[in-house]
Short mmCIF file of C-alpha atoms and ligand atoms in Angstrom, two decimals:
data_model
loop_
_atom_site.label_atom_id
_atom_site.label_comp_id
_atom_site.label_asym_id
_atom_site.label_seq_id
_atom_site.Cartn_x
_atom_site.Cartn_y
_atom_site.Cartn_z
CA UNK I 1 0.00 0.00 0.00
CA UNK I 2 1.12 3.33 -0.47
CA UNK I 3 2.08 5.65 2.02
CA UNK I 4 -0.61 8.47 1.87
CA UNK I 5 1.40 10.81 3.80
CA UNK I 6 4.54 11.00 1.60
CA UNK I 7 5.56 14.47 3.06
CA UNK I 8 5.68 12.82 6.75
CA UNK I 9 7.98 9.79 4.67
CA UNK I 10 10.11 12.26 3.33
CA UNK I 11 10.72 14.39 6.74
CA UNK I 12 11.70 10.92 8.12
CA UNK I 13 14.27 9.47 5.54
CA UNK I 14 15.60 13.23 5.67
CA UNK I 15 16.21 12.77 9.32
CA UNK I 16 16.15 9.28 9.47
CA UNK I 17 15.00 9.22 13.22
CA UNK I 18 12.66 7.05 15.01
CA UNK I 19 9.69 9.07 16.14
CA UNK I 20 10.50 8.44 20.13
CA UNK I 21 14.32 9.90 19.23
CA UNK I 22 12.45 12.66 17.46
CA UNK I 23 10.18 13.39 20.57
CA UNK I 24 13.16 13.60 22.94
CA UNK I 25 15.05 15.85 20.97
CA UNK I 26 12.21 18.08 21.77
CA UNK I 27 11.88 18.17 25.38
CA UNK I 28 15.43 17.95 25.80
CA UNK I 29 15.21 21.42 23.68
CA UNK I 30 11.94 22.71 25.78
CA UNK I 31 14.32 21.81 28.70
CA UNK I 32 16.67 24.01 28.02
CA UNK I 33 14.72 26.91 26.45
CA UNK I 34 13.09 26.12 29.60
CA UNK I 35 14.88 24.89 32.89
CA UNK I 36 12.68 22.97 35.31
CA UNK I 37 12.14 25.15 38.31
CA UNK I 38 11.75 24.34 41.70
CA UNK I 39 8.45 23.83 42.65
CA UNK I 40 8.83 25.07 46.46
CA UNK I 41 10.76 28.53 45.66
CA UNK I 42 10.63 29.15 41.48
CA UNK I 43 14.61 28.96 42.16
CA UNK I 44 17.18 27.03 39.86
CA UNK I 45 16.61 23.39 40.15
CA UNK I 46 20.31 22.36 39.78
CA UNK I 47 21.49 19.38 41.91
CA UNK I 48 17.91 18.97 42.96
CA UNK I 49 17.05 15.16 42.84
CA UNK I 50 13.21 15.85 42.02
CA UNK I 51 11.10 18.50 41.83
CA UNK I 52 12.78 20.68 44.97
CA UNK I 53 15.74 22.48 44.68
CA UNK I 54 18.74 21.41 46.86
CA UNK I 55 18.17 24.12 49.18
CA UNK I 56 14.67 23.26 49.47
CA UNK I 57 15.06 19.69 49.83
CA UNK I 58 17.66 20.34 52.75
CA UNK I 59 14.93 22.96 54.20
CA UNK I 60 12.09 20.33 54.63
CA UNK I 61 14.24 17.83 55.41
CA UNK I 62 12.19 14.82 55.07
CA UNK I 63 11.91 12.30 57.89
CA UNK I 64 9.59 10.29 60.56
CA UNK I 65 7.61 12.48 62.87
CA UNK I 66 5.15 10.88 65.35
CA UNK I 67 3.20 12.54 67.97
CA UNK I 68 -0.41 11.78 69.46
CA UNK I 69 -3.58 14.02 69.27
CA UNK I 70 -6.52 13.28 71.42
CA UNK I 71 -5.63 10.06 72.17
CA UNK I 72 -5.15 9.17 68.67
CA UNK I 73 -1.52 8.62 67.57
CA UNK I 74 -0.08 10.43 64.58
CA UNK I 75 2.69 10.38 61.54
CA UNK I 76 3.74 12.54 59.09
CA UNK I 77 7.45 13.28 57.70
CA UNK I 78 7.09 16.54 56.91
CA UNK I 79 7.02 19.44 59.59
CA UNK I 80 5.41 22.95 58.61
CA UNK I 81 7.77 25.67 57.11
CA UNK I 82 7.92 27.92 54.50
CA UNK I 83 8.98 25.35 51.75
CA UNK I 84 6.44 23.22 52.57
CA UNK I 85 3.45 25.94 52.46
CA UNK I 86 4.45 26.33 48.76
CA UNK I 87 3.80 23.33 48.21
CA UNK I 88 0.19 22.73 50.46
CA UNK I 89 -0.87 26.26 48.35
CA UNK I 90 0.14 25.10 45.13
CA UNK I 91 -1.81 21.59 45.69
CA UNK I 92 -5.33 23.15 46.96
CA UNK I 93 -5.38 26.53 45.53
CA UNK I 94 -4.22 25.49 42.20
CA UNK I 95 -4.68 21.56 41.66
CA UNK I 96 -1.27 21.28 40.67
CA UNK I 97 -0.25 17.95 40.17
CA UNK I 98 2.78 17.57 41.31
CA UNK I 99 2.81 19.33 44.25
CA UNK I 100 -0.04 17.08 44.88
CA UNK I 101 2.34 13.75 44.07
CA UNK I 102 4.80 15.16 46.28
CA UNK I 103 2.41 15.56 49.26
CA UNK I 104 0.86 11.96 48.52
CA UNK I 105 4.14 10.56 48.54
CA UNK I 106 5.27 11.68 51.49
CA UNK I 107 2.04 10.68 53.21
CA UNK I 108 2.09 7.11 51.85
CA UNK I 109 5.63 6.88 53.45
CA UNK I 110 4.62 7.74 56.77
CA UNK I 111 1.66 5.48 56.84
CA UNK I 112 4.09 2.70 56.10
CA UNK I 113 6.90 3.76 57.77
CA UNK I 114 4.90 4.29 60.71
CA UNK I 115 5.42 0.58 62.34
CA UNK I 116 1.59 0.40 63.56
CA UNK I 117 0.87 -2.92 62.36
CA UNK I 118 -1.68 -2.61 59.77
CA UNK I 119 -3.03 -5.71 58.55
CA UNK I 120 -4.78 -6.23 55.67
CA UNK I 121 -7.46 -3.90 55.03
CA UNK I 122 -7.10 0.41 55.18
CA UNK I 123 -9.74 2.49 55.40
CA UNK I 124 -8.06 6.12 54.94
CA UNK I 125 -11.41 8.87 55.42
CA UNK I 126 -9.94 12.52 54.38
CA UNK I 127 -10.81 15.45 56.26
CA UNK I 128 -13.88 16.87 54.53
CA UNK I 129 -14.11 20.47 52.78
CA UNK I 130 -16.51 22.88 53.43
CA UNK I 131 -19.10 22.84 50.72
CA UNK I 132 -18.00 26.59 49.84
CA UNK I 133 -14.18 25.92 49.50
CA UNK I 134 -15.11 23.13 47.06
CA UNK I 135 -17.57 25.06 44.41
CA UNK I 136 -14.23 27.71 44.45
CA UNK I 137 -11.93 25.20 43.65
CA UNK I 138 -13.97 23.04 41.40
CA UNK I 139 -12.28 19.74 43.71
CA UNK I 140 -12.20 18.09 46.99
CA UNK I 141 -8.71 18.79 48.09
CA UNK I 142 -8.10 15.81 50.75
CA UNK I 143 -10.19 13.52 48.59
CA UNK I 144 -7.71 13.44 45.76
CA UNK I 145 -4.63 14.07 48.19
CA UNK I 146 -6.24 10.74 49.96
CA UNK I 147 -6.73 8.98 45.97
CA UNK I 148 -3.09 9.97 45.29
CA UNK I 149 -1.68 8.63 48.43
CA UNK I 150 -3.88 4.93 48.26
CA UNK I 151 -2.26 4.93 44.39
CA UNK I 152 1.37 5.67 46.50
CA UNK I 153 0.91 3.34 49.34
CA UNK I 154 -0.38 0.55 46.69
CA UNK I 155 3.30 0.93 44.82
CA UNK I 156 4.73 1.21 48.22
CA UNK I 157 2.83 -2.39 48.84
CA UNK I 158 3.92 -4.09 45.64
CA UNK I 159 7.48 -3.16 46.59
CA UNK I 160 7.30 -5.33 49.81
CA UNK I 161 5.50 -8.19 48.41
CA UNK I 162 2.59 -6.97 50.28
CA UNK I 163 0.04 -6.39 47.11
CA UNK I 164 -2.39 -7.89 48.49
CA UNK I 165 -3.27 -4.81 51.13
CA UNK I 166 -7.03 -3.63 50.70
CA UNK I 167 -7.27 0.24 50.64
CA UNK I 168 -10.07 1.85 50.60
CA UNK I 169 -11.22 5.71 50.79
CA UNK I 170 -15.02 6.19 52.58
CA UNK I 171 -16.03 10.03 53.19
CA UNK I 172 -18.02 9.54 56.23
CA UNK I 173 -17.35 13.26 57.65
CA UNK I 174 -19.77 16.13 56.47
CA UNK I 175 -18.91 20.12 57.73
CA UNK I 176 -22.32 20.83 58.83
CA UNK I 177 -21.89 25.11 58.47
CA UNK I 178 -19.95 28.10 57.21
CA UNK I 179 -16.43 28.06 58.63
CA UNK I 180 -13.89 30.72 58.86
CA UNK I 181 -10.38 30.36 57.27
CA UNK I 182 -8.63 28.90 59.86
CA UNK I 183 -5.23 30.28 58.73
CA UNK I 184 -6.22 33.54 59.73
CA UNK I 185 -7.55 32.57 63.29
CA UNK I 186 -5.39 32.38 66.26
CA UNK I 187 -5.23 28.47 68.04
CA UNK I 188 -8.36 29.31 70.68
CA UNK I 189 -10.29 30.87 67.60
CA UNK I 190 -9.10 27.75 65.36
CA UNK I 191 -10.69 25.62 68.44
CA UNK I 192 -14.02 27.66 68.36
CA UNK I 193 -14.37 27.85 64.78
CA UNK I 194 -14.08 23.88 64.40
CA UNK I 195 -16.03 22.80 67.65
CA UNK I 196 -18.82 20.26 66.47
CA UNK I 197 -18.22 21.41 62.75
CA UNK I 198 -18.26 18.30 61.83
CA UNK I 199 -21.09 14.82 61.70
CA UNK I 200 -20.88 11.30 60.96
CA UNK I 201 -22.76 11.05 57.38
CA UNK I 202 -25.42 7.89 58.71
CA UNK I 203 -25.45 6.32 55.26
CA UNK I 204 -22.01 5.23 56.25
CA UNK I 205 -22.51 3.14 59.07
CA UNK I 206 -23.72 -0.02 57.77
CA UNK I 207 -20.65 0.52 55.29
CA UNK I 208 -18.37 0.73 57.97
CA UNK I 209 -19.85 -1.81 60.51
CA UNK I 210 -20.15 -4.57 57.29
CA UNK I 211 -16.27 -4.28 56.71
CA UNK I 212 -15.77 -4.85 60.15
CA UNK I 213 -14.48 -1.32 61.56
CA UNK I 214 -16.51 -1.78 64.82
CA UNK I 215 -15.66 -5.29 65.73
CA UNK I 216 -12.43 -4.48 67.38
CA UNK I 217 -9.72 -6.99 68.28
CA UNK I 218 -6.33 -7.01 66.42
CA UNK I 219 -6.14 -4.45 63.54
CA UNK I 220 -5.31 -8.16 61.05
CA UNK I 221 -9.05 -9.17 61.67
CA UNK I 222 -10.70 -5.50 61.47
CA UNK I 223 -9.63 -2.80 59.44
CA UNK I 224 -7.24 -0.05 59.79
CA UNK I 225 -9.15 3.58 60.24
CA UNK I 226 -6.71 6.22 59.15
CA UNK I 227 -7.66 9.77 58.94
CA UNK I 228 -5.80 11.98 56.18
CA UNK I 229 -5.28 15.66 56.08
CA UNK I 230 -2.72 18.33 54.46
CA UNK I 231 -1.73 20.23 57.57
CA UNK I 232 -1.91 20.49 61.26
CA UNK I 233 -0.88 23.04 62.93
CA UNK I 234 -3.12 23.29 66.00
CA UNK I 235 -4.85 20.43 65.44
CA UNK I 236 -8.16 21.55 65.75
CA UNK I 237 -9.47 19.91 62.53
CA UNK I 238 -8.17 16.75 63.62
CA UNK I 239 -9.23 17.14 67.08
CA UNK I 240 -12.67 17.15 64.96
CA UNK I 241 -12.17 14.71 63.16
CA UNK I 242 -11.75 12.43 65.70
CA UNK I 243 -14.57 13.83 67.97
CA UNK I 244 -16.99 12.86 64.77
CA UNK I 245 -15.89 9.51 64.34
CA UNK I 246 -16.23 8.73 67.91
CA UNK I 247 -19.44 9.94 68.68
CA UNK I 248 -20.41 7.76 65.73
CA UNK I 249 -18.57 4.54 67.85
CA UNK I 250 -15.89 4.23 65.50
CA UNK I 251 -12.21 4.60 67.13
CA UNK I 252 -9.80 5.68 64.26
CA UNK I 253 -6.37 4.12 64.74
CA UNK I 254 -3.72 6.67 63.67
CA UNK I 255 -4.07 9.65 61.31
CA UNK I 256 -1.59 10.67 58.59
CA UNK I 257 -0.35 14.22 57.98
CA UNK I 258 1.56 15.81 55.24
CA UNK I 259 2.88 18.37 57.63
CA UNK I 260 2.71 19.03 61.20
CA UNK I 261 3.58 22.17 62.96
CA UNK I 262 6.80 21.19 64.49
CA UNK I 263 5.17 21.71 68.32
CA UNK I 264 2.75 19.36 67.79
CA UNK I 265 5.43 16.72 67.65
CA UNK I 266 6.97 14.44 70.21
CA UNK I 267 9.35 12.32 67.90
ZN1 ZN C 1 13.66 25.64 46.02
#
């Protein structure tokens, strides 16, 4: 058959590339028309390993933080700064991807880093939006932080021969009003602003109590209630969080930061 595109033949035979060489030679030109820049501060990305710039990367300093908050113990790797801001802003104000990534990897890590002993079966519930944040953003923030980090923690699984790991995502939180943005309220006004904010959505239960959540005994035969957030810096809306879920009868057995105002921590 003949080629019906014998321009496209020619431009090949004239450069005699394969396509893929063709498409490289491209972004290795967009990458230098263009350097990468660091996602944290805009700055140079030299020597950076992945998306944060040596400087950056040395800033947050990633590593395993554990504290407890009301009862309930808690990991993250990341503690709050200024790098790390850029990078909560960037994933909720502007659904950017890989700041996103970079948050959900970081909380997969410290859910399996953490040592809790997890069994086979994760329930991670995010920490719900208000109903006004998410008609401005057009997304649930925590809800896709919480997808990205069960697609994480599955890799993380497969790595250690551990595939077989059930993780699920169930939204059982609703904020029942208008709340204020708690950056710009001091820790008492945080509290205030937060107290009984939340309820248990009811056409969870027989979700939850069917897998098992409220049976208790050792996290292998029940399973594993994790909430998920981005930050926590007083720890009011995890303080929440919790008070929901238990006043529903369901005990949640860790929770899982991206970042964590370094007071809140006690390792
Ligand atoms: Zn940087």
């Amino acid at each position: 058959m003949e080629n019906p595109h014998p321009s496209s033949r020619s431009m090949r035979t004239i450069f005699n590339l394969p396509h893929s060489w063709g498409m490289s030679l491209l972004s290795g030109l967009a990458s230098l028309l263009f350097p990468p820049l660091c996602l944290s501060c805009s700055g140079d990305l030299a020597n950076g390993k992945g998306v944060l710039c040596l400087r950056c990367e040395r800033a947050i300093n990633e590593r395993n933080h554990q504290g407890i908050i009301n009862g309930v113990p808690f990991y993250t790797r990341l503690t709050y700064g200024l790098e790390i801001s850029q990078l909560v802003l960037l994933a909720k104000e502007e659904n950017n991807r890989t700041a996103r990534n970079y948050l959900a990897c970081s909380l997969a890590r410290a859910l399996s880093d953490s040592g809790e002993e997890i069994g086979a079966r994760i329930i991670l519930v995010p920490a719900p939006s208000t109903r006004a944040a998410t008609r401005v953003r057009g997304f649930e923030h925590c809800l896709l932080l919480a997808r990205s980090m069960r697609s994480e923690l599955a890799d993380i699984f497969r790595s250690e021969w551990r595939a077989g790991v059930d993780i699920a995502i169930v939204q059982p939180l609703k904020v029942t009003r208008a709340l204020q943005d708690q950056s710009l309220l001091n820790p008492a006004q945080r509290m205030a602003n937060l107290q009984g904010a939340y309820r248990f959505n009811e056409n969870f239960r027989a979700l939850l109590e069917g897998a098992g959540v409220r049976h208790g005994g050792g996290a292998a035969r029940r399973p594993y209630l994790v909430l998920v957030d981005d930050v926590m810096t007083s720890g009011a809306t995890m303080g929440e969080g919790i008070r929901a879920l238990r006043g529903a009868g369901f005990e949640p057995d860790m929770a899982i930061l991206a970042c964590v105002s370094p007071r809140l921590i006690s390792q």
